[in-house]
Amino acid sequence: MNKDAETIRILVVDDERDIREGSERILSRMGYQLQTAARGDEALEIFAKVRPAIVLLDLKMPGMDGMEVLQRLRVLDPSLLVIVITGYATVETAIEAMKQGAYDFIPKPFEPDQLRIVVNRAAEKIRLTRETQKLELEKTRTLADLDTEKSRLRTIIESLPDGVLVTNTTGQVVLLNPAGRKVLKLGSETAPGRSLEDYLPDEDLRRLVLEISKGKHVDFEDIPEKEFTLADGTTLRALAQPVLGDRRECLGAIVTFLDITSLKELDRLKSEFVAKVSHELRSPLSTIHEQLATVISDLVGTEPQQHMLTRAKEKTQTLISFIGDMLDLSRIEEGLICREPRPVHLEELLQSIVEFLSVRAKAKNQSLTIEVAGRDLPEIEADPVALESIFGNLISNALTYTPEGGRIRVELDRTGINLRVKVIDNGFGIAEKHLGKIFDRFYRVKDEKTRYITGTGLGLPIVKGLVEKLSGIIEVASTPGEGSTFTVLLPVKS
Ligand code: ADP
């Protein structure tokens, strides 16, 4: 059975009952839905009710002539397929009927197969027409959807609270939303279409956006966030990323802007507050510490009291170091440290730190060695106090977080434009989950091994702050139970 047949209605109009019944039998078996009429007026009535897609129409009937029925049907439904049934004698009439818009004709009397072929051909045409209409409809719908989607996306971008700027592959700005224009303090006349200089005052950011636009960073890796300040003092944070097409080809860059002026101000006030409080606490604490030292040295005999006061003295010492660290951090933030760079012989500086700390190493039965690769390493242009703080902290940590009898090695060599210092220990190591956090303020790893070790959690933040001030990089690699390696790269000319 023809699958499409069930949905196609056929009306057979013929005054001969044999033809009507014969056609009905044959076509019903093929799955078509059949209606029959013996006269023209009856045919028009049924047509109005059931709306068949195909009409088999005898041209010679009593009453309304077949040709007139054909004309009327065509007016009612121009897409209707009319197959004219006609005797041999009236082939000319059939041709005339075709001219009037009949689709096909079948001579009378016909064989069942002839009827099947003619009707199937008409059904196929209907199927194809329906298919085409469906595709057309889908196409129109998709286009309409796309259009709505496009304008919806545009509306969303236009209403985003964050500034958005998009470039093409040549770095030309192709989109800038109202929030972007506002945050960059651009007038409404700065419509998209110009080059980056007209929108971004920060040269560093412009260079980055241009690089991304031209296809660098398509892997989204190592794209730095940029902060910059506008002429009126507003501080903005910009995040740039590539825009990729279906085949991951670069189509340009997208930059989002966030106004962080108030966050910066809050940060500044916080640092100022911490610095003030630390400063105020330091002198009285130092006095208490000294007084305790005097009392202890004058105390004779009474063991428990001496023990108590010694503990108190240790605690004040811890507090004094803590306050010292806080003040150091504030100074780094304010840029008060590393302001006096001068040529430093890094090998000598490391040697003297190692020498100074070797007393502590000996006390724990640890080996502390230094290895320098290559001779005549260049001097480094930096503040020696900052360098002492960096490597003093790292080596001191290595001694602290390595058990008795462990090995600590300091390596110095040159790699490209940098001097590289590695502080390697075979101590406790640091679990993966802590590695990203140990440079955060006050972060300390608390586990079975480190539980009894006192500290402030400020050493590594100070080290990182100083390394960055010297335009360097610090990295850490560590395996729990095997040890840690802290690597510092410092440019020879900072
Ligand atoms: P502190 O030593 O005062 O706790 P730091 O900021 O110097 O603070 O270090 C933060 C944490 O990083 C330490 O508490 C310690 O758990 C871990 N850490 C630092 N250096 C090492 C090291 N060489 N080996 C193992 N853990 C370390």
Coordinates of C-alpha atoms and ligand atoms in Angstrom, one line a residue:
M1 CA 0.0 0.0 0.0
N2 CA 1.2 3.4 -0.9
K3 CA 2.1 5.2 2.4
D4 CA 1.0 8.6 1.1
A5 CA -2.3 7.2 -0.3
E6 CA -4.0 7.2 3.1
T7 CA -3.8 10.9 3.3
I8 CA -5.0 11.5 -0.3
R9 CA -8.8 11.8 -0.9
I10 CA -10.1 11.0 -4.4
L11 CA -13.5 11.9 -5.8
V12 CA -14.7 9.8 -8.8
V13 CA -17.4 11.6 -10.9
D14 CA -19.1 9.4 -13.5
D15 CA -22.6 8.7 -14.5
E16 CA -21.8 5.1 -15.2
R17 CA -22.1 3.0 -12.1
D18 CA -19.6 0.4 -13.3
I19 CA -16.9 2.9 -13.6
R20 CA -17.7 4.4 -10.2
E21 CA -17.7 1.1 -8.4
G22 CA -14.8 -0.4 -10.4
S23 CA -12.6 2.7 -9.6
E24 CA -13.6 2.7 -6.0
R25 CA -12.7 -1.0 -5.6
I26 CA -9.3 -0.6 -7.3
L27 CA -8.3 2.7 -5.6
S28 CA -9.6 1.7 -2.1
R29 CA -7.4 -1.3 -2.2
M30 CA -4.5 0.9 -2.9
G31 CA -5.2 2.8 0.3
Y32 CA -6.8 5.9 -1.1
Q33 CA -9.9 7.4 0.5
L34 CA -12.7 7.3 -2.0
Q35 CA -15.8 9.3 -2.6
T36 CA -18.1 9.0 -5.7
A37 CA -20.6 11.2 -7.4
A38 CA -22.9 10.4 -10.4
R39 CA -23.6 14.0 -11.5
G40 CA -21.8 17.3 -11.7
D41 CA -23.8 19.2 -9.1
E42 CA -23.5 16.3 -6.6
A43 CA -19.7 16.3 -7.3
L44 CA -19.5 20.0 -6.4
E45 CA -21.4 19.4 -3.2
I46 CA -19.1 16.6 -2.1
F47 CA -16.1 18.5 -3.1
A48 CA -17.0 21.4 -0.8
K49 CA -17.4 19.0 2.1
V50 CA -14.4 16.6 1.8
R51 CA -11.9 18.7 -0.3
P52 CA -10.3 15.8 -2.3
A53 CA -6.9 16.3 -3.8
I54 CA -7.7 14.4 -6.9
V55 CA -10.9 14.3 -9.0
L56 CA -11.5 11.7 -11.7
L57 CA -14.1 13.4 -13.9
D58 CA -16.2 12.1 -16.7
L59 CA -16.7 14.7 -19.3
K60 CA -19.9 13.4 -20.7
M61 CA -22.6 13.4 -18.1
P62 CA -26.3 14.3 -18.1
G63 CA -27.1 17.6 -16.4
M64 CA -24.1 19.7 -15.7
D65 CA -21.5 19.1 -18.4
G66 CA -18.0 17.7 -17.2
M67 CA -16.2 20.7 -18.7
E68 CA -18.2 23.1 -16.6
V69 CA -17.6 21.1 -13.5
L70 CA -13.9 21.2 -14.3
Q71 CA -13.9 25.0 -14.6
R72 CA -15.8 25.4 -11.4
L73 CA -13.6 23.0 -9.5
R74 CA -10.4 24.8 -10.7
V75 CA -11.8 28.1 -9.5
L76 CA -12.5 26.5 -6.1
D77 CA -9.1 25.0 -5.8
P78 CA -6.4 25.9 -8.4
S79 CA -4.0 23.2 -7.0
L80 CA -6.6 20.4 -7.5
L81 CA -5.5 17.6 -9.8
V82 CA -8.4 16.7 -12.2
I83 CA -8.0 13.5 -14.3
V84 CA -10.4 13.5 -17.1
I85 CA -12.2 10.3 -18.0
T86 CA -13.2 10.2 -21.7
G87 CA -14.3 7.9 -24.5
Y88 CA -12.1 7.4 -27.6
A89 CA -14.3 9.5 -29.7
T90 CA -13.7 12.6 -27.6
V91 CA -9.9 12.8 -27.4
E92 CA -10.1 16.4 -28.7
T93 CA -12.4 17.2 -25.9
A94 CA -9.8 15.7 -23.5
I95 CA -7.1 18.0 -25.0
E96 CA -9.4 20.9 -24.6
A97 CA -9.9 19.9 -20.9
M98 CA -6.1 19.8 -20.5
K99 CA -6.0 23.3 -21.8
Q100 CA -8.6 24.2 -19.1
G101 CA -6.3 23.0 -16.5
A102 CA -7.0 19.3 -16.2
Y103 CA -3.9 17.4 -15.0
D104 CA -4.2 14.2 -17.0
F105 CA -6.7 12.0 -18.8
I106 CA -7.6 8.4 -19.0
P107 CA -9.5 7.0 -22.0
K108 CA -12.6 4.9 -21.4
P109 CA -12.9 1.9 -21.0
F110 CA -9.6 1.5 -19.0
E111 CA -7.8 -1.4 -17.5
P112 CA -7.2 -1.4 -13.7
D113 CA -3.5 -1.0 -14.3
Q114 CA -4.0 2.1 -16.4
L115 CA -6.1 3.7 -13.6
R116 CA -3.4 2.8 -11.0
I117 CA -0.7 4.3 -13.1
V118 CA -2.5 7.6 -13.8
V119 CA -3.7 8.0 -10.1
N120 CA -0.2 7.1 -8.7
R121 CA 1.4 9.7 -11.0
A122 CA -1.0 12.4 -9.7
A123 CA -0.4 11.2 -6.1
E124 CA 3.3 11.4 -6.6
K125 CA 2.9 15.0 -7.8
I126 CA 0.9 15.8 -4.7
R127 CA 3.5 14.2 -2.5
L128 CA 6.3 16.3 -4.1
T129 CA 4.2 19.5 -3.9
R130 CA 3.5 18.9 -0.2
E131 CA 7.2 18.1 0.4
T132 CA 8.3 21.4 -1.3
Q133 CA 5.7 23.4 0.7
K134 CA 7.0 21.8 3.9
L135 CA 10.6 22.7 3.1
E136 CA 9.6 26.2 2.1
L137 CA 7.8 26.6 5.4
E138 CA 10.8 25.3 7.4
K139 CA 13.1 27.6 5.6
T140 CA 11.0 30.6 6.3
R141 CA 10.6 29.6 9.9
T142 CA 14.4 29.1 10.3
L143 CA 15.1 32.4 8.8
A144 CA 12.6 34.1 11.0
D145 CA 14.1 32.3 14.1
L146 CA 17.6 33.4 13.1
D147 CA 16.4 36.9 12.7
T148 CA 14.7 36.9 16.1
E149 CA 17.8 35.2 17.7
K150 CA 20.1 37.8 16.2
S151 CA 18.1 40.7 17.5
R152 CA 17.7 39.0 20.9
L153 CA 21.4 38.5 21.2
R154 CA 22.1 42.1 20.2
T155 CA 19.5 43.3 22.8
I156 CA 21.2 41.2 25.5
I157 CA 24.7 42.5 24.7
E158 CA 23.4 46.0 24.6
S159 CA 21.8 45.6 28.0
L160 CA 24.7 43.9 29.7
P161 CA 25.9 45.8 32.8
D162 CA 29.5 45.0 32.0
G163 CA 31.3 46.8 29.1
V164 CA 31.9 44.7 26.0
L165 CA 34.1 45.5 23.1
V166 CA 34.6 43.1 20.1
T167 CA 37.2 43.4 17.3
N168 CA 37.7 41.7 14.0
T169 CA 40.9 39.9 12.9
T170 CA 42.5 43.2 11.9
G171 CA 41.9 44.7 15.4
Q172 CA 39.2 47.0 14.2
V173 CA 36.4 47.5 16.7
V174 CA 33.1 46.0 15.4
L175 CA 31.0 46.2 18.5
L176 CA 30.9 48.3 21.7
N177 CA 27.9 48.2 24.0
P178 CA 26.6 51.2 25.9
A179 CA 28.1 50.0 29.2
G180 CA 31.5 49.7 27.5
R181 CA 31.1 53.3 26.1
K182 CA 30.2 54.5 29.6
V183 CA 32.9 52.7 31.5
L184 CA 35.6 53.9 29.0
K185 CA 34.2 57.4 29.2
L186 CA 33.6 57.6 25.5
G187 CA 31.0 59.9 23.9
S188 CA 28.1 58.5 21.9
E189 CA 29.9 59.7 18.7
T190 CA 32.5 56.9 19.2
A191 CA 30.6 54.3 17.3
P192 CA 32.3 51.1 16.3
G193 CA 34.4 51.0 13.2
R194 CA 37.6 52.8 14.3
S195 CA 40.9 51.4 15.4
L196 CA 41.8 50.4 18.9
E197 CA 43.6 53.7 19.8
D198 CA 40.3 55.5 19.8
Y199 CA 38.8 53.3 22.5
L200 CA 41.6 51.9 24.7
P201 CA 44.0 54.4 26.3
D202 CA 46.2 51.6 27.7
E203 CA 49.0 50.6 25.3
D204 CA 49.6 47.3 27.0
L205 CA 46.0 46.3 26.6
R206 CA 45.9 47.4 23.0
R207 CA 48.9 45.3 22.2
L208 CA 47.2 42.2 23.8
V209 CA 43.9 42.8 22.1
L210 CA 45.6 43.1 18.7
E211 CA 47.6 39.9 19.3
I212 CA 44.4 38.0 20.2
S213 CA 42.5 39.5 17.2
K214 CA 45.2 38.2 14.9
G215 CA 45.0 34.6 16.2
K216 CA 47.3 34.4 19.1
H217 CA 46.0 32.8 22.3
V218 CA 43.4 30.6 20.5
D219 CA 44.1 28.0 23.2
F220 CA 42.9 30.6 25.8
E221 CA 46.1 30.0 27.8
D222 CA 48.2 32.5 29.6
I223 CA 46.0 35.5 28.8
P224 CA 46.8 38.0 31.5
E225 CA 44.1 40.3 33.0
K226 CA 44.9 43.9 32.6
E227 CA 44.2 46.7 34.9
F228 CA 44.6 50.3 33.9
T229 CA 43.6 53.8 35.1
L230 CA 41.7 56.4 33.0
A231 CA 42.6 60.1 33.1
D232 CA 39.8 60.8 35.6
G233 CA 41.3 58.2 38.1
T234 CA 38.8 55.4 37.3
T235 CA 40.5 52.0 37.5
L236 CA 39.3 49.3 35.1
R237 CA 40.0 45.6 34.9
A238 CA 39.9 44.2 31.3
L239 CA 39.6 40.5 30.4
A240 CA 40.3 39.7 26.7
Q241 CA 39.7 36.5 24.9
P242 CA 39.6 35.2 21.3
V243 CA 36.3 34.7 19.5
L244 CA 36.4 31.4 17.7
G245 CA 34.4 30.1 14.7
D246 CA 33.0 26.6 14.1
R247 CA 36.4 25.3 13.0
R248 CA 38.2 27.0 15.9
E249 CA 39.5 29.7 13.6
C250 CA 40.0 33.1 15.2
L251 CA 37.3 35.7 14.2
G252 CA 38.6 38.5 16.5
A253 CA 38.7 39.3 20.2
I254 CA 36.2 40.1 22.9
V255 CA 37.1 42.3 25.8
T256 CA 35.0 42.8 28.9
F257 CA 35.5 45.7 31.3
L258 CA 34.8 46.0 35.0
D259 CA 35.1 49.2 37.0
I260 CA 37.2 48.3 40.1
T261 CA 37.8 51.8 41.4
S262 CA 35.9 51.2 44.6
L263 CA 37.5 47.8 45.2
K264 CA 41.0 49.4 44.8
E265 CA 40.1 52.1 47.2
L266 CA 38.8 49.6 49.7
D267 CA 42.0 47.6 49.3
R268 CA 44.1 50.7 49.9
L269 CA 42.1 51.6 53.0
K270 CA 42.5 48.1 54.3
S271 CA 46.3 48.1 53.8
E272 CA 46.5 51.6 55.4
F273 CA 44.6 50.3 58.4
V274 CA 46.7 47.2 58.8
A275 CA 49.9 49.3 58.5
K276 CA 48.8 51.8 61.1
V277 CA 47.7 49.1 63.6
S278 CA 50.9 47.1 63.1
H279 CA 53.0 50.2 63.6
E280 CA 51.2 51.1 66.8
L281 CA 51.5 47.6 68.2
R282 CA 55.2 47.2 67.4
S283 CA 56.8 49.6 69.9
P284 CA 54.9 48.5 73.1
L285 CA 55.4 44.9 72.2
S286 CA 59.1 45.4 71.7
T287 CA 59.3 47.1 75.1
I288 CA 57.4 44.2 76.8
H289 CA 59.8 41.8 75.1
E290 CA 62.9 43.6 76.4
Q291 CA 61.4 43.9 79.9
L292 CA 60.7 40.2 80.0
A293 CA 64.3 39.5 78.9
T294 CA 65.6 41.7 81.8
V295 CA 63.2 40.1 84.3
I296 CA 64.2 36.6 83.2
S297 CA 67.9 37.3 83.5
D298 CA 67.5 38.8 87.0
L299 CA 65.3 35.9 88.2
V300 CA 67.1 33.4 90.3
G301 CA 66.0 30.0 91.4
T302 CA 62.2 29.8 90.8
E303 CA 62.1 27.3 87.8
P304 CA 58.3 27.4 87.0
Q305 CA 58.2 31.2 86.9
Q306 CA 61.3 31.3 84.7
H307 CA 59.7 28.8 82.3
M308 CA 56.4 30.8 82.2
L309 CA 58.2 34.1 81.5
T310 CA 60.4 32.5 78.8
R311 CA 57.3 31.2 77.0
A312 CA 55.8 34.7 77.3
K313 CA 59.0 36.2 75.8
E314 CA 58.8 33.7 72.9
K315 CA 55.2 34.6 72.2
T316 CA 56.0 38.3 72.1
Q317 CA 58.9 37.5 69.7
T318 CA 56.4 35.7 67.5
L319 CA 54.0 38.7 67.6
I320 CA 56.9 41.0 66.8
S321 CA 57.8 39.0 63.7
F322 CA 54.2 38.8 62.7
I323 CA 53.9 42.6 62.9
G324 CA 57.2 42.9 61.0
D325 CA 55.8 40.7 58.2
M326 CA 52.5 42.7 58.0
L327 CA 54.5 46.0 57.7
D328 CA 56.7 44.4 55.0
L329 CA 53.7 43.4 53.0
S330 CA 52.1 46.9 53.3
R331 CA 55.4 48.4 52.2
I332 CA 55.6 46.1 49.2
E333 CA 52.1 47.1 48.2
E334 CA 52.8 50.7 48.5
G335 CA 55.9 50.3 46.3
L336 CA 58.1 51.5 49.2
I337 CA 60.4 48.4 48.8
C338 CA 62.7 47.7 45.9
R339 CA 63.0 51.4 45.2
E340 CA 66.8 51.5 45.4
P341 CA 68.1 48.9 42.9
R342 CA 71.8 48.5 42.6
P343 CA 74.1 45.8 41.1
V344 CA 74.1 42.7 43.3
H345 CA 76.3 39.7 43.0
L346 CA 73.6 37.0 43.6
E347 CA 76.1 34.2 44.3
E348 CA 77.7 36.2 47.2
L349 CA 74.3 37.1 48.6
L350 CA 73.1 33.5 48.5
Q351 CA 76.4 32.3 50.1
S352 CA 76.0 34.7 53.0
I353 CA 72.4 33.6 53.6
V354 CA 73.4 29.9 53.5
E355 CA 76.2 30.7 55.9
F356 CA 73.9 32.5 58.3
L357 CA 71.3 29.7 58.3
S358 CA 73.8 26.8 58.5
V359 CA 73.7 27.1 62.3
R360 CA 70.0 26.2 62.1
A361 CA 70.7 23.4 59.6
K362 CA 73.3 22.0 61.8
A363 CA 71.0 22.0 64.8
K364 CA 68.6 19.7 62.8
N365 CA 71.5 17.7 61.4
Q366 CA 70.5 18.8 57.9
S367 CA 72.9 19.4 55.0
L368 CA 72.6 22.9 53.4
T369 CA 74.7 23.3 50.2
I370 CA 74.9 25.7 47.3
E371 CA 75.8 24.9 43.7
V372 CA 76.6 27.6 41.1
A373 CA 76.6 26.6 37.4
G374 CA 78.9 28.6 35.2
R375 CA 81.4 31.3 36.1
D376 CA 81.1 35.0 35.8
L377 CA 77.3 35.2 36.2
P378 CA 76.2 38.7 35.6
E379 CA 75.2 41.0 38.5
I380 CA 71.6 41.6 39.0
E381 CA 70.0 45.1 39.3
A382 CA 67.9 44.9 42.4
D383 CA 67.3 46.0 46.0
P384 CA 69.6 43.7 48.1
V385 CA 67.3 43.9 51.1
A386 CA 64.5 42.5 48.9
L387 CA 66.7 39.7 47.6
E388 CA 67.7 38.8 51.1
S389 CA 64.1 38.6 52.2
I390 CA 63.2 36.4 49.2
F391 CA 65.9 33.8 49.5
G392 CA 66.1 34.0 53.3
N393 CA 62.4 33.1 53.5
L394 CA 62.6 30.3 51.0
I395 CA 65.7 28.7 52.5
S396 CA 64.4 29.1 56.0
N397 CA 61.1 27.4 55.0
A398 CA 63.1 24.6 53.4
L399 CA 64.9 24.0 56.7
T400 CA 61.6 24.3 58.7
Y401 CA 59.5 21.9 56.6
T402 CA 62.2 19.3 56.2
P403 CA 62.7 16.7 59.0
E404 CA 66.0 16.1 60.9
G405 CA 68.8 14.8 58.7
G406 CA 67.2 16.1 55.5
R407 CA 69.0 17.7 52.5
I408 CA 68.5 21.3 51.3
R409 CA 70.3 22.4 48.1
V410 CA 70.4 25.9 46.6
E411 CA 71.2 26.0 42.9
L412 CA 72.1 29.1 40.9
D413 CA 72.4 29.3 37.1
R414 CA 71.6 31.5 34.2
T415 CA 68.8 30.8 31.6
G416 CA 68.3 33.3 28.8
I417 CA 67.8 36.8 30.2
N418 CA 67.2 35.5 33.7
L419 CA 69.2 34.2 36.7
R420 CA 67.5 31.2 38.1
V421 CA 67.6 30.1 41.8
K422 CA 66.2 26.8 42.9
V423 CA 65.7 26.0 46.6
I424 CA 65.3 22.2 46.7
D425 CA 64.5 20.2 49.8
N426 CA 63.6 16.5 50.5
G427 CA 61.2 17.4 53.2
F428 CA 57.5 17.0 53.8
G429 CA 56.4 18.3 50.4
I430 CA 53.0 20.0 49.8
A431 CA 49.9 18.3 48.5
E432 CA 48.5 19.4 45.2
K433 CA 45.4 20.9 46.7
H434 CA 47.5 23.4 48.8
L435 CA 49.9 24.4 46.0
G436 CA 47.7 27.1 44.5
K437 CA 47.1 28.7 47.9
I438 CA 50.4 28.8 49.7
F439 CA 51.1 32.2 48.3
D440 CA 47.9 33.6 49.8
R441 CA 48.2 35.6 52.9
F442 CA 47.9 33.7 56.2
Y443 CA 47.6 30.4 54.3
R444 CA 49.2 27.6 56.2
V445 CA 49.1 23.8 55.6
K446 CA 47.8 22.1 58.7
D447 CA 48.5 18.4 58.8
E448 CA 50.2 15.8 61.1
K449 CA 53.7 17.0 60.1
T450 CA 53.2 20.7 60.3
R451 CA 50.9 20.9 63.3
Y452 CA 53.6 21.9 65.8
I453 CA 55.4 24.3 63.6
T454 CA 54.6 28.0 64.3
G455 CA 54.4 30.6 61.6
T456 CA 52.4 33.4 60.2
G457 CA 51.5 32.3 56.7
L458 CA 53.0 35.6 55.5
G459 CA 56.4 34.5 54.3
L460 CA 55.5 33.3 50.8
P461 CA 53.1 36.2 50.1
I462 CA 56.0 38.5 50.9
V463 CA 58.4 36.5 48.7
K464 CA 55.9 36.6 45.8
G465 CA 55.2 40.3 46.2
L466 CA 58.9 41.1 46.1
V467 CA 59.7 38.7 43.1
E468 CA 56.9 40.4 41.1
K469 CA 58.2 43.8 42.1
L470 CA 61.5 42.8 40.6
S471 CA 59.7 41.6 37.4
G472 CA 60.5 38.0 38.2
I473 CA 58.5 34.8 38.4
I474 CA 58.2 32.3 41.2
E475 CA 57.1 28.7 40.8
V476 CA 56.7 25.7 43.0
A477 CA 56.8 21.9 42.3
S478 CA 56.3 19.5 45.2
T479 CA 55.5 15.9 46.0
P480 CA 54.2 15.0 49.5
G481 CA 56.8 12.8 51.2
E482 CA 59.5 13.5 48.7
G483 CA 60.2 17.3 48.9
S484 CA 59.7 20.6 47.3
T485 CA 61.4 22.8 44.8
F486 CA 60.8 26.6 44.7
T487 CA 62.2 28.2 41.5
V488 CA 62.7 31.9 41.2
L489 CA 63.6 33.6 37.8
L490 CA 64.9 37.2 38.0
P491 CA 65.7 39.2 35.0
V492 CA 69.3 40.4 34.9
K493 CA 68.2 43.9 33.9
S494 CA 65.0 44.5 35.8
Ligands
ADP1 P1 54.7 30.1 57.3 O1 56.0 29.3 57.0 O2 54.9 31.2 58.2 O3 53.6 29.1 57.6 P2 54.7 30.7 54.5 O4 53.9 31.7 53.7 O5 56.2 30.9 54.4 O6 54.2 30.8 56.0 O7 54.4 29.3 54.0 C1 53.0 28.9 53.8 C2 52.9 27.4 54.0 O8 53.5 26.8 52.9 C3 53.6 26.8 55.2 O9 52.7 26.9 56.3 C4 53.9 25.4 54.7 O10 52.8 24.6 55.0 C5 54.1 25.5 53.3 N1 55.5 25.5 52.8 C6 56.3 26.6 52.5 N2 57.5 26.2 52.2 C7 57.5 24.8 52.2 C8 58.5 23.8 52.0 N3 59.7 24.1 51.6 N4 58.1 22.5 52.1 C9 56.9 22.2 52.5 N5 55.9 23.1 52.8 C10 56.2 24.4 52.7

